[in-house]
Coordinates of C-alpha atoms and ligand atoms in Angstrom, one line a residue:
X1 CA 0.0 0.0 0.0
X2 CA 1.3 3.5 -0.8
X3 CA 2.4 5.1 2.5
X4 CA 5.0 7.6 1.6
X5 CA 7.4 6.0 4.1
X6 CA 10.6 4.5 2.9
X7 CA 12.6 1.9 4.8
X8 CA 15.7 4.0 5.4
X9 CA 17.5 1.4 7.5
X10 CA 19.3 0.0 4.4
X11 CA 20.4 3.4 3.1
X12 CA 24.0 4.5 3.3
X13 CA 24.7 7.1 5.9
X14 CA 27.2 9.8 4.9
X15 CA 27.3 11.4 8.4
X16 CA 27.0 9.9 11.9
X17 CA 27.3 11.4 15.3
X18 CA 28.0 8.7 17.9
X19 CA 29.2 9.0 21.4
X20 CA 30.0 12.7 20.9
X21 CA 32.2 11.9 17.9
X22 CA 31.7 12.7 14.2
X23 CA 32.1 9.9 11.6
X24 CA 32.1 10.5 7.9
X25 CA 31.7 7.9 5.1
X26 CA 34.6 8.4 2.6
X27 CA 32.6 8.8 -0.6
X28 CA 35.8 9.0 -2.7
X29 CA 36.2 5.3 -2.2
X30 CA 32.7 4.2 -3.1
X31 CA 31.4 1.9 -4.4
X32 CA 34.3 -0.4 -4.0
X33 CA 35.3 0.3 -0.4
X34 CA 33.2 1.4 2.6
X35 CA 35.5 3.3 4.9
X36 CA 34.0 5.3 7.8
X37 CA 36.5 7.8 9.3
X38 CA 36.3 9.3 12.7
X39 CA 37.0 13.1 12.5
X40 CA 39.5 14.0 15.2
X41 CA 40.2 17.6 14.3
X42 CA 38.7 20.5 12.4
X43 CA 41.4 20.0 9.8
X44 CA 40.2 16.5 9.2
X45 CA 36.7 17.9 8.6
X46 CA 38.0 20.7 6.3
X47 CA 39.9 18.1 4.3
X48 CA 37.0 15.8 4.1
X49 CA 34.8 18.5 2.7
X50 CA 37.5 19.8 0.3
X51 CA 38.4 16.3 -1.0
X52 CA 34.7 15.4 -1.4
X53 CA 34.9 12.6 1.1
X54 CA 31.6 14.2 2.3
X55 CA 29.8 16.0 -0.5
X56 CA 26.5 17.2 -1.7
X57 CA 25.2 20.6 -0.4
X58 CA 23.0 19.5 2.6
X59 CA 25.6 16.9 3.7
X60 CA 28.4 19.5 3.6
X61 CA 26.3 21.8 5.9
X62 CA 25.6 19.1 8.4
X63 CA 29.2 17.8 8.5
X64 CA 30.5 21.4 9.0
X65 CA 28.0 22.0 11.8
X66 CA 29.3 19.0 13.7
X67 CA 32.8 19.9 12.5
X68 CA 32.5 23.1 14.4
X69 CA 31.9 21.3 17.6
X70 CA 34.9 19.0 16.8
X71 CA 37.0 22.2 16.4
X72 CA 36.3 23.5 19.9
X73 CA 35.6 20.4 22.0
X74 CA 39.0 20.7 23.8
X75 CA 38.7 24.5 24.4
X76 CA 35.9 24.7 27.0
X77 CA 38.4 25.9 29.6
X78 CA 38.5 29.2 27.8
X79 CA 36.7 32.3 29.0
X80 CA 33.3 32.4 27.2
X81 CA 34.2 35.5 25.1
X82 CA 37.4 33.8 24.0
X83 CA 35.5 30.6 23.3
X84 CA 33.0 32.5 21.1
X85 CA 35.8 34.2 19.2
X86 CA 37.4 30.8 18.5
X87 CA 34.1 29.4 17.3
X88 CA 33.7 32.2 14.9
X89 CA 37.3 31.7 13.6
X90 CA 36.8 28.0 13.1
X91 CA 33.4 28.6 11.4
X92 CA 35.1 30.9 8.9
X93 CA 37.8 28.3 8.3
X94 CA 35.3 25.5 7.6
X95 CA 33.3 27.8 5.4
X96 CA 36.4 28.3 3.2
X97 CA 36.5 24.6 2.2
X98 CA 34.1 24.9 -0.7
X99 CA 32.4 27.9 -2.2
X100 CA 29.3 27.0 -4.3
X101 CA 27.1 25.1 -1.9
X102 CA 25.3 27.7 0.2
X103 CA 24.4 25.1 2.8
X104 CA 28.0 25.4 4.1
X105 CA 27.9 29.1 4.9
X106 CA 24.2 28.8 5.9
X107 CA 25.1 26.2 8.6
X108 CA 28.1 28.2 9.8
X109 CA 26.0 31.4 10.1
X110 CA 23.3 29.5 11.9
X111 CA 25.6 27.9 14.4
X112 CA 27.4 31.1 15.2
X113 CA 24.3 33.3 15.5
X114 CA 22.6 30.7 17.7
X115 CA 25.6 30.8 20.0
X116 CA 25.8 34.6 19.9
X117 CA 22.2 34.7 21.0
X118 CA 23.3 33.3 24.4
X119 CA 24.5 36.1 26.6
X120 CA 25.3 34.0 29.7
X121 CA 26.7 30.5 30.3
X122 CA 30.1 28.8 30.6
X123 CA 32.1 27.7 27.6
X124 CA 31.1 24.1 28.4
X125 CA 27.5 25.1 28.2
X126 CA 28.1 26.9 24.9
X127 CA 29.7 23.8 23.5
X128 CA 26.7 21.7 24.5
X129 CA 24.4 24.3 22.8
X130 CA 26.5 24.0 19.6
X131 CA 26.2 20.2 19.7
X132 CA 22.5 20.5 20.1
X133 CA 22.2 22.9 17.2
X134 CA 24.2 20.6 14.9
X135 CA 22.0 17.7 15.8
X136 CA 19.0 19.9 15.1
X137 CA 20.3 20.8 11.6
X138 CA 20.9 17.1 11.0
X139 CA 17.4 16.1 12.1
X140 CA 15.7 18.9 10.2
X141 CA 17.5 17.7 7.0
X142 CA 15.9 14.3 7.5
X143 CA 12.5 16.0 7.7
X144 CA 13.3 18.2 4.7
X145 CA 14.2 15.2 2.6
X146 CA 11.0 13.4 3.6
X147 CA 9.1 16.5 2.6
X148 CA 10.7 16.6 -0.9
X149 CA 9.9 13.0 -1.3
X150 CA 6.3 13.5 -0.5
X151 CA 6.0 16.6 -2.7
X152 CA 7.9 15.2 -5.7
X153 CA 6.6 11.6 -5.8
X154 CA 3.3 12.4 -7.5
X155 CA 5.3 13.7 -10.5
X156 CA 6.5 10.2 -11.1
X157 CA 4.1 8.0 -13.2
X158 CA 4.3 4.4 -14.2
X159 CA 6.6 3.7 -17.1
X160 CA 8.5 7.0 -16.9
X161 CA 12.2 7.4 -17.7
X162 CA 13.8 9.9 -15.3
X163 CA 17.2 11.4 -15.9
X164 CA 19.4 12.7 -13.1
X165 CA 22.9 14.2 -13.0
X166 CA 25.6 13.9 -10.3
X167 CA 24.5 12.5 -6.9
X168 CA 21.7 14.3 -5.1
X169 CA 20.9 11.1 -3.2
X170 CA 21.0 9.8 0.3
X171 CA 24.7 10.1 0.2
X172 CA 24.5 13.9 -0.4
X173 CA 22.1 14.5 2.5
X174 CA 21.1 13.0 5.9
X175 CA 19.0 10.4 4.2
X176 CA 16.7 10.0 1.1
X177 CA 18.4 12.7 -0.9
X178 CA 16.8 15.6 -2.7
X179 CA 16.4 14.6 -6.4
X180 CA 16.2 11.0 -5.3
X181 CA 13.7 11.5 -2.5
X182 CA 10.7 11.5 -4.9
X183 CA 12.2 8.4 -6.6
X184 CA 12.5 6.5 -3.2
X185 CA 9.0 7.4 -2.3
X186 CA 7.6 6.6 -5.7
X187 CA 9.3 3.3 -5.7
X188 CA 7.9 2.6 -2.2
X189 CA 4.5 3.4 -3.5
X190 CA 4.8 0.7 -6.1
X191 CA 5.3 3.0 -9.2
X192 CA 7.4 1.4 -11.8
X193 CA 9.9 3.7 -13.5
X194 CA 13.5 3.8 -14.8
X195 CA 16.2 6.2 -13.7
X196 CA 19.0 7.2 -16.1
X197 CA 22.0 8.3 -14.1
X198 CA 24.6 10.5 -16.0
X199 CA 28.1 9.4 -15.0
X200 CA 29.1 13.0 -14.2
X201 CA 32.7 13.7 -15.3
X202 CA 35.1 14.5 -13.8
X203 CA 34.6 12.9 -10.5
X204 CA 31.9 10.4 -11.5
X205 CA 29.4 10.9 -8.8
X206 CA 26.6 9.5 -11.1
X207 CA 28.6 6.4 -11.9
X208 CA 30.1 5.7 -8.5
X209 CA 27.3 7.0 -6.1
X210 CA 23.9 7.4 -7.7
X211 CA 23.9 4.2 -9.7
X212 CA 25.1 2.4 -6.6
X213 CA 22.7 3.8 -4.1
X214 CA 19.6 3.4 -6.3
X215 CA 20.5 -0.1 -7.3
X216 CA 21.0 -1.0 -3.6
X217 CA 17.5 0.2 -3.0
X218 CA 16.0 -1.9 -5.7
X219 CA 15.3 1.0 -8.1
X220 CA 15.7 0.3 -11.8
X221 CA 18.8 2.4 -12.7
X222 CA 20.8 2.6 -15.9
X223 CA 24.2 4.3 -16.1
X224 CA 24.9 6.6 -19.1
X225 CA 28.0 8.6 -20.0
X226 CA 27.3 12.3 -20.0
X227 CA 27.4 12.5 -23.8
X228 CA 24.6 10.0 -24.2
X229 CA 22.0 12.4 -22.7
X230 CA 21.0 14.0 -26.0
X231 CA 20.6 10.6 -27.7
X232 CA 18.5 9.2 -24.9
X233 CA 16.2 12.2 -25.0
X234 CA 16.0 12.2 -28.8
X235 CA 15.0 8.6 -28.8
X236 CA 12.2 9.0 -26.3
X237 CA 13.7 7.4 -23.2
X238 CA 13.4 10.4 -20.9
X239 CA 10.1 11.8 -19.7
X240 CA 11.4 14.0 -16.9
X241 CA 14.7 15.3 -15.4
X242 CA 15.2 15.7 -11.7
X243 CA 18.5 17.1 -10.3
X244 CA 19.7 18.6 -7.1
X245 CA 21.3 22.0 -6.6
X246 CA 24.1 23.6 -4.5
X247 CA 22.5 27.1 -4.5
X248 CA 19.3 28.6 -5.9
X249 CA 19.5 32.4 -6.5
X250 CA 16.6 34.7 -5.6
X251 CA 15.5 34.8 -9.3
X252 CA 15.4 31.0 -9.5
X253 CA 18.7 30.5 -11.3
X254 CA 20.2 27.2 -10.1
X255 CA 23.8 26.2 -9.6
X256 CA 24.5 22.4 -9.8
X257 CA 27.2 20.0 -10.8
X258 CA 29.0 20.8 -14.0
X259 CA 27.0 19.4 -16.9
X260 CA 23.6 20.2 -15.5
X261 CA 23.2 23.2 -17.8
X262 CA 23.7 21.1 -20.9
X263 CA 21.0 18.6 -19.6
X264 CA 18.6 21.5 -19.0
X265 CA 19.1 23.0 -22.5
X266 CA 18.6 19.5 -24.0
X267 CA 15.4 19.0 -21.9
X268 CA 14.0 22.4 -23.1
X269 CA 14.8 21.4 -26.8
X270 CA 13.0 18.1 -26.4
X271 CA 10.1 19.5 -24.4
X272 CA 11.0 17.4 -21.3
X273 CA 10.1 18.8 -17.8
X274 CA 13.3 19.8 -15.9
X275 CA 12.8 19.8 -12.1
X276 CA 15.2 20.8 -9.4
X277 CA 14.8 19.4 -5.9
X278 CA 16.2 21.2 -2.9
X279 CA 15.4 22.1 0.7
X280 CA 14.8 25.7 1.7
X281 CA 18.4 25.7 3.2
X282 CA 19.7 25.7 -0.4
X283 CA 17.9 28.8 -1.5
X284 CA 20.0 31.9 -1.1
X285 CA 17.7 35.0 -1.3
X286 CA 20.9 37.1 -0.7
X287 CA 22.2 36.1 -4.1
X288 CA 20.3 38.0 -6.7
X289 CA 21.0 35.9 -9.8
X290 CA 23.1 33.0 -11.0
X291 CA 25.8 35.4 -12.1
X292 CA 26.4 36.2 -8.5
X293 CA 26.9 32.5 -7.4
X294 CA 30.6 31.7 -6.8
X295 CA 31.6 28.8 -9.0
X296 CA 34.3 26.6 -7.4
X297 CA 37.2 25.9 -9.8
X298 CA 39.0 22.6 -8.8
X299 CA 42.4 21.2 -9.7
X300 CA 43.0 20.2 -13.3
X301 CA 44.2 16.9 -12.0
X302 CA 40.6 15.9 -11.6
X303 CA 40.3 16.3 -15.4
X304 CA 43.6 14.7 -16.5
X305 CA 43.5 11.8 -14.0
X306 CA 40.7 9.2 -13.7
X307 CA 40.7 7.0 -10.6
X308 CA 44.4 7.4 -10.3
X309 CA 45.3 6.9 -13.9
X310 CA 46.6 9.8 -16.0
X311 CA 44.7 10.0 -19.3
X312 CA 46.1 13.2 -20.8
X313 CA 49.7 14.1 -21.5
X314 CA 51.7 15.9 -18.8
X315 CA 51.2 19.6 -18.8
X316 CA 48.0 19.5 -20.7
X317 CA 46.0 22.7 -20.0
X318 CA 42.7 22.2 -18.3
X319 CA 39.7 24.0 -16.8
X320 CA 37.8 22.5 -13.9
X321 CA 34.7 24.5 -13.0
X322 CA 32.8 22.2 -10.6
X323 CA 29.4 23.7 -11.2
X324 CA 27.4 25.5 -13.8
X325 CA 24.3 27.7 -13.6
X326 CA 21.0 26.8 -15.2
X327 CA 18.9 30.0 -15.9
X328 CA 15.5 30.0 -14.3
X329 CA 13.6 29.9 -17.6
X330 CA 14.9 26.3 -18.2
X331 CA 13.5 25.1 -14.8
X332 CA 10.0 23.7 -14.8
X333 CA 9.7 23.7 -11.0
X334 CA 11.6 23.6 -7.8
X335 CA 10.6 20.7 -5.5
X336 CA 10.9 21.9 -1.9
X337 CA 9.9 20.3 1.3
X338 CA 6.5 21.8 1.3
X339 CA 5.5 22.7 -2.3
X340 CA 6.6 22.7 -5.9
X341 CA 7.5 26.3 -6.9
X342 CA 6.7 27.0 -10.5
X343 CA 7.5 29.8 -12.9
X344 CA 7.9 32.7 -12.5
X345 CA 10.4 31.2 -10.0
X346 CA 11.6 34.6 -8.5
X347 CA 8.1 35.5 -7.4
X348 CA 7.4 32.0 -6.3
X349 CA 10.5 32.0 -4.1
X350 CA 9.4 35.2 -2.4
X351 CA 5.9 33.8 -1.7
X352 CA 7.4 30.6 -0.5
X353 CA 9.5 32.3 2.2
X354 CA 6.7 34.7 3.1
X355 CA 4.6 31.6 3.7
X356 CA 7.3 30.1 5.9
X357 CA 7.4 33.2 8.1
X358 CA 3.6 32.9 8.7
X359 CA 3.9 29.1 9.6
Ligands
MRU401 O1 30.8 18.3 -6.0 P1 29.6 17.6 -5.3 O2 29.7 16.2 -5.5 O3 29.5 18.1 -3.9 O4 28.3 18.2 -6.1 C1 27.1 17.8 -5.6 C2 26.0 18.3 -6.5 O5 26.2 18.9 -7.5 C3 24.6 17.9 -6.0 O6 23.7 17.8 -7.1 C4 24.1 19.0 -5.1 O7 25.0 19.3 -4.1 C5 22.8 18.7 -4.5 S1 23.0 17.4 -3.3 C6 21.5 17.0 -2.6

């Protein structure tokens, strides 16, 4: 019977908080090895975010929130004002690990402003408050993902082919994912559909992560190389695209993994609906348009070396923008935790946040 509840116990957990310690699943080794690493220092957490051991916008925010507590856990002997100054310094440090996913700066701002709201209390009490807030961010993300699943699942009909790009799955969040949440719920409701997962060069999140996690959940998933997308659309295999995002600007422009823009343009050409799924924590009303979204540029080695093997000659010139921006006019709708926002997206986003204030 359809029940909109998915058995999440079999899903991979990218982040765990156990006995006051932070554990991260090293996603760079998936799907071949499952290595869960305890994060002993803030540098460990910064490196884990930078190297994409933990990745995906919501997961980065959650990991950094816990990471901030790891940063100051041994400093509760400081005077409260010094402790607060240290927390701010470490938050800025963690925020510098990656630039495009707004969830990272959002989580750091939220942790710091929550702490600053407390005018009394020892440093040990402030530390406890930070841990509590990080756990709250983590728990809220589980609820946001469930909401996106519920909102997006009715879009999925029997027999559909759904394309996705990169990994906006359980691995990229607390659980269930953003783009994949409607798929998990649809599958649980007995809808039969196929997912086409683009491999996502250069770091292959679609091949290594999305195909793996959907297959594990029993969802019919087919892996494509990125350059097969047009052919698959032209030959009628794709009825809908759902992707995640690292940041939605106030006008509805959407930054997501490099290659998403091409998929969106193709979808427009072939008349295929193109949906973006994200929690409200990924919408950045302070960033006016996609032109204002910082695009992370990564090392050229990620282009010239695949899984440890160099494929281009030494000293080959490269570019490695990790994200691109899809203009709002190519987006059919944004699947959030509480509604699907449709065009005009800029106005829809304003109404969405006004509604949240009145909740
Ligand atoms: O570089 P990554 O792997 O962190 O990029 C991730 C993406 O582009 C995801 O689509 C996005 O963060 C949404 S995750 C729910």
